[in-house]
mmCIF file of C-alpha atoms and ligand atoms in Angstrom:
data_model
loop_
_atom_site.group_PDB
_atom_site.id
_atom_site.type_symbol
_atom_site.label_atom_id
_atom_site.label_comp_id
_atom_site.label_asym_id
_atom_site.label_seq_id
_atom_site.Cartn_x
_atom_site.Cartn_y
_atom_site.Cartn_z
ATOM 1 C CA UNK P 337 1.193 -20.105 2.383
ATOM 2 C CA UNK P 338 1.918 -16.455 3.483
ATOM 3 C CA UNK P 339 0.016 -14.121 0.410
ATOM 4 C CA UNK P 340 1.890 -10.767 0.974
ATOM 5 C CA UNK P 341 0.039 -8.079 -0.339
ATOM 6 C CA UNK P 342 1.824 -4.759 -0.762
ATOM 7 C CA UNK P 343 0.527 -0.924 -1.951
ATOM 8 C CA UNK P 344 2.645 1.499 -3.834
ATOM 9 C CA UNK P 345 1.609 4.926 -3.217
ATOM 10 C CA UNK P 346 2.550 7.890 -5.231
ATOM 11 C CA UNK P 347 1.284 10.764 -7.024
ATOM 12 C CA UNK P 348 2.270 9.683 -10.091
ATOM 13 C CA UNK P 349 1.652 12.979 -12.081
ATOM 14 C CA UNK P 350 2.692 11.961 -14.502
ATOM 15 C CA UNK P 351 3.531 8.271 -14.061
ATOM 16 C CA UNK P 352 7.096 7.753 -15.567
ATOM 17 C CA UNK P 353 8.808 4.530 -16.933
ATOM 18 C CA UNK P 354 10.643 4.787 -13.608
ATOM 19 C CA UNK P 355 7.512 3.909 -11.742
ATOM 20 C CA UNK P 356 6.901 1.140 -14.448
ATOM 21 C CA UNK P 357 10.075 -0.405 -13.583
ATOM 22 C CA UNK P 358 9.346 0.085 -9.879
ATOM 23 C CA UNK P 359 6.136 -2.130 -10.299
ATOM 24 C CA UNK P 360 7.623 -4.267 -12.333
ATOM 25 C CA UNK P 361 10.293 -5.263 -9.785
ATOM 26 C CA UNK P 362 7.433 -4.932 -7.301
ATOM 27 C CA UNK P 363 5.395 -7.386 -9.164
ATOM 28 C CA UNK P 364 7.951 -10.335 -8.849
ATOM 29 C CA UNK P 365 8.709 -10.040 -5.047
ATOM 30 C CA UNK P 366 4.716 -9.341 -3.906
ATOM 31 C CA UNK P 367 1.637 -11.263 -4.319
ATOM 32 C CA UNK P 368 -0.021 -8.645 -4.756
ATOM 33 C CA UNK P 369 0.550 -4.680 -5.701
ATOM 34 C CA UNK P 370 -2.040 -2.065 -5.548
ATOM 35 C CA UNK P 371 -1.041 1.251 -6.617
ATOM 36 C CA UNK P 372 -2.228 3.726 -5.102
ATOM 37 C CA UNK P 373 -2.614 7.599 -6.241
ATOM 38 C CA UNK P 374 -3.322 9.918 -3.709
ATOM 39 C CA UNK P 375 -5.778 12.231 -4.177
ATOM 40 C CA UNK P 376 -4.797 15.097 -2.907
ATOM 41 C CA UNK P 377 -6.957 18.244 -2.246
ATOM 42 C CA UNK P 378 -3.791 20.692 -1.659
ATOM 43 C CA UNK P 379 -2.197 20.034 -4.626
ATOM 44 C CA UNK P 380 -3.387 21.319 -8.432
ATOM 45 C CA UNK P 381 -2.185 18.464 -10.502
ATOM 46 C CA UNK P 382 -1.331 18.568 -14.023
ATOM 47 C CA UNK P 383 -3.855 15.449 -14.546
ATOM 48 C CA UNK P 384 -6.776 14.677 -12.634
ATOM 49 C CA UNK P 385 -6.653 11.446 -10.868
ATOM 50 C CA UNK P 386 -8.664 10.000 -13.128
ATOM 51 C CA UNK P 387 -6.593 10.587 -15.936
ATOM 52 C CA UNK P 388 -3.732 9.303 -13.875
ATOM 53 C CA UNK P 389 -5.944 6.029 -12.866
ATOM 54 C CA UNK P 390 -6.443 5.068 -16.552
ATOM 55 C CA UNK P 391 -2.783 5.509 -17.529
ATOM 56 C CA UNK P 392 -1.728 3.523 -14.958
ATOM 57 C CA UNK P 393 -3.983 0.775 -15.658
ATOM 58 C CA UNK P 394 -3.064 0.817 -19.164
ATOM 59 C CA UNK P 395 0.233 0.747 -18.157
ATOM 60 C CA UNK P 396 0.232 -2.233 -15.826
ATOM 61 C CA UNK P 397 -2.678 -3.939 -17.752
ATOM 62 C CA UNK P 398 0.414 -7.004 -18.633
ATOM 63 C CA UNK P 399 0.610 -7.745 -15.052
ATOM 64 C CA UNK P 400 -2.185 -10.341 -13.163
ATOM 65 C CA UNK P 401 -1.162 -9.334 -9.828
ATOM 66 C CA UNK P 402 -0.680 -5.570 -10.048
ATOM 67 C CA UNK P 403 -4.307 -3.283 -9.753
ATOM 68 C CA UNK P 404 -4.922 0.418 -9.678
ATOM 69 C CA UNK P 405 -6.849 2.455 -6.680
ATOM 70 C CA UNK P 406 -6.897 6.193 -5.700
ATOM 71 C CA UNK P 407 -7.087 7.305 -1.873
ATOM 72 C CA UNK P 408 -7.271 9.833 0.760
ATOM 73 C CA UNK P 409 -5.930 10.209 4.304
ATOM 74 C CA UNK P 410 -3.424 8.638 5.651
ATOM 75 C CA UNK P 411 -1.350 6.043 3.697
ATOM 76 C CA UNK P 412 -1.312 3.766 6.292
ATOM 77 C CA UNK P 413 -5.247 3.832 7.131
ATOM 78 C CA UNK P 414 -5.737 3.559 3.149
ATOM 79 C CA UNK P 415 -3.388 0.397 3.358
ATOM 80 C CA UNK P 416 -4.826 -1.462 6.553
ATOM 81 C CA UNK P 417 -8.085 -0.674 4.700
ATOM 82 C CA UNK P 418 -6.784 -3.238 1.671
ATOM 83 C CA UNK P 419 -5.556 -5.174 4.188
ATOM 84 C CA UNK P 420 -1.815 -4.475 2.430
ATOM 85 C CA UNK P 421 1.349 -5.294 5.295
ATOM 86 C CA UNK P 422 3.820 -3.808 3.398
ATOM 87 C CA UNK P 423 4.271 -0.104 1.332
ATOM 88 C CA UNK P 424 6.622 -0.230 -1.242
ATOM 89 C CA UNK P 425 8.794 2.889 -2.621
ATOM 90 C CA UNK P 426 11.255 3.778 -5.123
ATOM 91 C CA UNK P 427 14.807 5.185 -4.077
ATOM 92 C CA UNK P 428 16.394 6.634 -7.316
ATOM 93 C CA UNK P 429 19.242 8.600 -5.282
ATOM 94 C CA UNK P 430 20.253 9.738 -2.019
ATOM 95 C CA UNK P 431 19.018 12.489 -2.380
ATOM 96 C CA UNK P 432 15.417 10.452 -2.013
ATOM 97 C CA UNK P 433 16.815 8.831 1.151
ATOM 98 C CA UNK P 434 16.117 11.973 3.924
ATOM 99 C CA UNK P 435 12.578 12.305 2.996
ATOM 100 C CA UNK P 436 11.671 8.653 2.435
ATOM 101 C CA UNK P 437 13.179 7.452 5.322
ATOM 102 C CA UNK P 438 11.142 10.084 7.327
ATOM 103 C CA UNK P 439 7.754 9.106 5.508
ATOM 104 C CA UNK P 440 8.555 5.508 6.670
ATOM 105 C CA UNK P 441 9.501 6.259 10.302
ATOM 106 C CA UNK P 442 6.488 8.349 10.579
ATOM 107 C CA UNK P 443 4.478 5.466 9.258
ATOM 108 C CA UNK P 444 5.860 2.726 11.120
ATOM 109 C CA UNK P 445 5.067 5.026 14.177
ATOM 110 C CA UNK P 446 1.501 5.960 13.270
ATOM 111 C CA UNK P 447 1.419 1.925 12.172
ATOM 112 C CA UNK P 448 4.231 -0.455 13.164
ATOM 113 C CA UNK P 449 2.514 -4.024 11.670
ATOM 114 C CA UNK P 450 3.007 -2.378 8.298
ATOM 115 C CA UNK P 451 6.610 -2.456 6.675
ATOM 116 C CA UNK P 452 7.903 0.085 3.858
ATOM 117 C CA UNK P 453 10.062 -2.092 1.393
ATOM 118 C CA UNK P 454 11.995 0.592 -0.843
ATOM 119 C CA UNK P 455 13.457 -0.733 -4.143
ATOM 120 C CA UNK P 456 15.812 0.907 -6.506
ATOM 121 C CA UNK P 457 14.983 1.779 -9.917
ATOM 122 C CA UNK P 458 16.402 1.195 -13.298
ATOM 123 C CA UNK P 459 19.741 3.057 -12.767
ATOM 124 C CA UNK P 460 18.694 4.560 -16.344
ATOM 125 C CA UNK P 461 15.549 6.359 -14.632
ATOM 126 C CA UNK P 462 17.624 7.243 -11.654
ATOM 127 C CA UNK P 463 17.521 11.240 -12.783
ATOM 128 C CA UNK P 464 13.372 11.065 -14.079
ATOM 129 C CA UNK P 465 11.280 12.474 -11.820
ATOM 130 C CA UNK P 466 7.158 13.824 -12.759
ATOM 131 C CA UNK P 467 7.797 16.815 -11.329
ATOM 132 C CA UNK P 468 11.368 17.181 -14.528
ATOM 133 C CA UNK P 469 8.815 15.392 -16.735
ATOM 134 C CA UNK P 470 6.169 17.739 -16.525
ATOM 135 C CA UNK P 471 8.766 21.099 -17.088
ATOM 136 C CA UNK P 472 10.125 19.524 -19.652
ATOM 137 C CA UNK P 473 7.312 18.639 -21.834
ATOM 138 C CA UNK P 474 5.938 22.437 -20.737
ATOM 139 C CA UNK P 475 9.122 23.624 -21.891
ATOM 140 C CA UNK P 476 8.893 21.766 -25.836
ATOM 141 C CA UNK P 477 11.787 19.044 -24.617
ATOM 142 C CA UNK P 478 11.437 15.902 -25.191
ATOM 143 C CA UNK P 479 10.623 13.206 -22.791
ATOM 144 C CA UNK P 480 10.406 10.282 -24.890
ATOM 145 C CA UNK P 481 11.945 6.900 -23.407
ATOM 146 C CA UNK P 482 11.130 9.094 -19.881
ATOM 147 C CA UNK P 483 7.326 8.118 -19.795
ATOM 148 C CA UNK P 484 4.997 5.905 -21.490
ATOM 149 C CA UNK P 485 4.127 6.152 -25.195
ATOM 150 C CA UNK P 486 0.329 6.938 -24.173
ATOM 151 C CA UNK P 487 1.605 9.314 -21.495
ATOM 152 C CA UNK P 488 3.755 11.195 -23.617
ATOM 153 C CA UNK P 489 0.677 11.554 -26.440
ATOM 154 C CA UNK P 490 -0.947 12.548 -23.034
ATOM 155 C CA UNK P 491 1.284 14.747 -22.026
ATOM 156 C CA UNK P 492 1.991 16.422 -25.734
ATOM 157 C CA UNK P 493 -1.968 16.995 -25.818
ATOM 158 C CA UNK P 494 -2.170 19.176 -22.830
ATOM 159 C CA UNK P 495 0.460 21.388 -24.108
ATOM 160 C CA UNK P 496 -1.160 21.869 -27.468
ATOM 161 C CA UNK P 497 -4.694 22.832 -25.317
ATOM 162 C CA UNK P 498 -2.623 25.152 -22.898
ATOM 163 C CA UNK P 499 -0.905 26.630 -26.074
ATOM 164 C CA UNK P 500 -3.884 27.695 -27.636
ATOM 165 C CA UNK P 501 -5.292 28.397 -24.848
ATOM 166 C CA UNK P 502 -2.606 30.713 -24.353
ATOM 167 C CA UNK P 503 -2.815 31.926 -28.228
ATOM 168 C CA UNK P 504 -6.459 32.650 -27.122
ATOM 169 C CA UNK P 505 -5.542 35.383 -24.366
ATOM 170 C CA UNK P 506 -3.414 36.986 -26.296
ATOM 171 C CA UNK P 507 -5.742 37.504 -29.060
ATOM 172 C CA UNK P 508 -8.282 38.328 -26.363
ATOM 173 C CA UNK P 509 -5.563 40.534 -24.759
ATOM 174 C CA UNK P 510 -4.695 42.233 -28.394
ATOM 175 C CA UNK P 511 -8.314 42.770 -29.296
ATOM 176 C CA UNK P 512 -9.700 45.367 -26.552
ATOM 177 C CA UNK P 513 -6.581 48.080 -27.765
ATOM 178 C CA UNK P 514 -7.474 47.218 -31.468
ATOM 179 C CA UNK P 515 -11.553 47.989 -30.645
ATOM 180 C CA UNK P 516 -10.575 51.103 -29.078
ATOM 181 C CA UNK P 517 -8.563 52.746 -31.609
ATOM 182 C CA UNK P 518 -11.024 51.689 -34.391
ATOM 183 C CA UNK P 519 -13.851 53.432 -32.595
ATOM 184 C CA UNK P 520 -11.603 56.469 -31.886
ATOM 185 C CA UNK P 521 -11.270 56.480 -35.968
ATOM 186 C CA UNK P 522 -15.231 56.390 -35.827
ATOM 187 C CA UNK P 523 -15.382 59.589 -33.526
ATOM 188 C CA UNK P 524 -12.453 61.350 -35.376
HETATM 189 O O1 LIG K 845 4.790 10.461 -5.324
HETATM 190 P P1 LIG K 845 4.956 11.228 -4.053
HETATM 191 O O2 LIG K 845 4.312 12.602 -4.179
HETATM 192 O O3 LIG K 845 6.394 11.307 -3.600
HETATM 193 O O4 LIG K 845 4.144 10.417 -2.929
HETATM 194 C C1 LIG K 845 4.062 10.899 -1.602
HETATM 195 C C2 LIG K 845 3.006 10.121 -0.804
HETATM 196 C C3 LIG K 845 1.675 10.123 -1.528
HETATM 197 C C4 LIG K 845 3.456 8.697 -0.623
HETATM 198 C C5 LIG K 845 2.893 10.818 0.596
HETATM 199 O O5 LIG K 845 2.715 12.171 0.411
HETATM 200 C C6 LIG K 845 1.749 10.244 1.419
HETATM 201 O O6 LIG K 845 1.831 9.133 1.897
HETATM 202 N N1 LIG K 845 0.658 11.033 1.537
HETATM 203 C C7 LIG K 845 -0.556 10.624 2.198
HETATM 204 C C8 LIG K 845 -0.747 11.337 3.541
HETATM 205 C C9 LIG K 845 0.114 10.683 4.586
HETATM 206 O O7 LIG K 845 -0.013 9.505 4.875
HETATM 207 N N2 LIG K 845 0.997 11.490 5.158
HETATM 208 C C10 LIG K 845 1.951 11.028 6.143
HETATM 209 C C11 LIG K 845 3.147 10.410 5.465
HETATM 210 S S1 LIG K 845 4.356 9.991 6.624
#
């Protein structure tokens, strides 16, 4: 029997219960998923990939056939590496279609054994994206029933450590003009 193994590559930063539902439609019509984060040197993500690796695996721990890598390169070199034929990816509007259909012309081109299979989300996630997630939750909106429980608690923690961070240079802002004028009181 034909095992079809497909990989579902993303950034996933953060992963959002639209990619959830993605690989859990994924995981009925594949053998086999393997997500895939790319690790990307251009880009400064709001988590590092392992961060992202261990909330996706908690994430998809309820499914047998679905596992969790990270790559580099080229998609398609990272999936004939797994020995994957097919590259699934999520279509939420059609505003997705332009650049998706690109990525998988350009793919079948650069490899045509290897199919892209794109699915359609949960017409409930059709508006999340990581990239709203992530100004939201910057913002103080909330993004729960958007993203994972654990990603949200994720999420809420790096905004507390970039608020006080931020708290932090204020003080250290504040605290130069406050030195000076109490040492001018000194001279005075
Ligand atoms: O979640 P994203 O950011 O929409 O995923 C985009 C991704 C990772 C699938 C795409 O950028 C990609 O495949 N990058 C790897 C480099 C590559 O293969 N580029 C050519 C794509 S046609």
């Amino acid at each position: 029997m034909k095992h079809i193994k497909a990989i579902y590559p993303g950034s996933f930063d953060p992963p959002t219960n639209g990619h959830l539902d993605l690989i859990e439609r994924g995981s009925k019509l594949f053998d086999e998923l393997v997500v895939a984060i790319l690790q990307n040197p251009e880009k400064q993500p709001l988590f590092s990939v392992a961060d992202r690796r261990r909330m996706l695996e908690a994430m998809t721990a309820d499914f047998d056939n679905v596992s969790v890598d990270t790559f580099e390169g080229l998609t398609v070199d990272y999936a004939l590496r797994v020995e994957a034929t097919a590259i699934l990816r999520g279509i939420r509007a059609i505003s997705d279609y332009e650049y998706e259909l690109q990525m998988a012309l350009m793919n079948r081109k650069l490899q045509p054994g290897l199919e892209t299979v794109f699915m359609l989300p949960a017409e409930k996630y059709s508006y999340v994206s990581s990239r709203l997630v992530r100004e939201v939750a910057q913002l103080g909106g909330s993004i729960a029933c958007l993203v994972p429980e654990l990603v949200e608690q994720k999420l809420r923690e790096k905004m507390d450590v970039a608020h006080k961070f931020e708290d932090a240079e204020q003080i250290a802002k504040k605290t130069p003009s406050e030195g000076k004028s109490k040492s001018r009181k000194k001279k005075a």
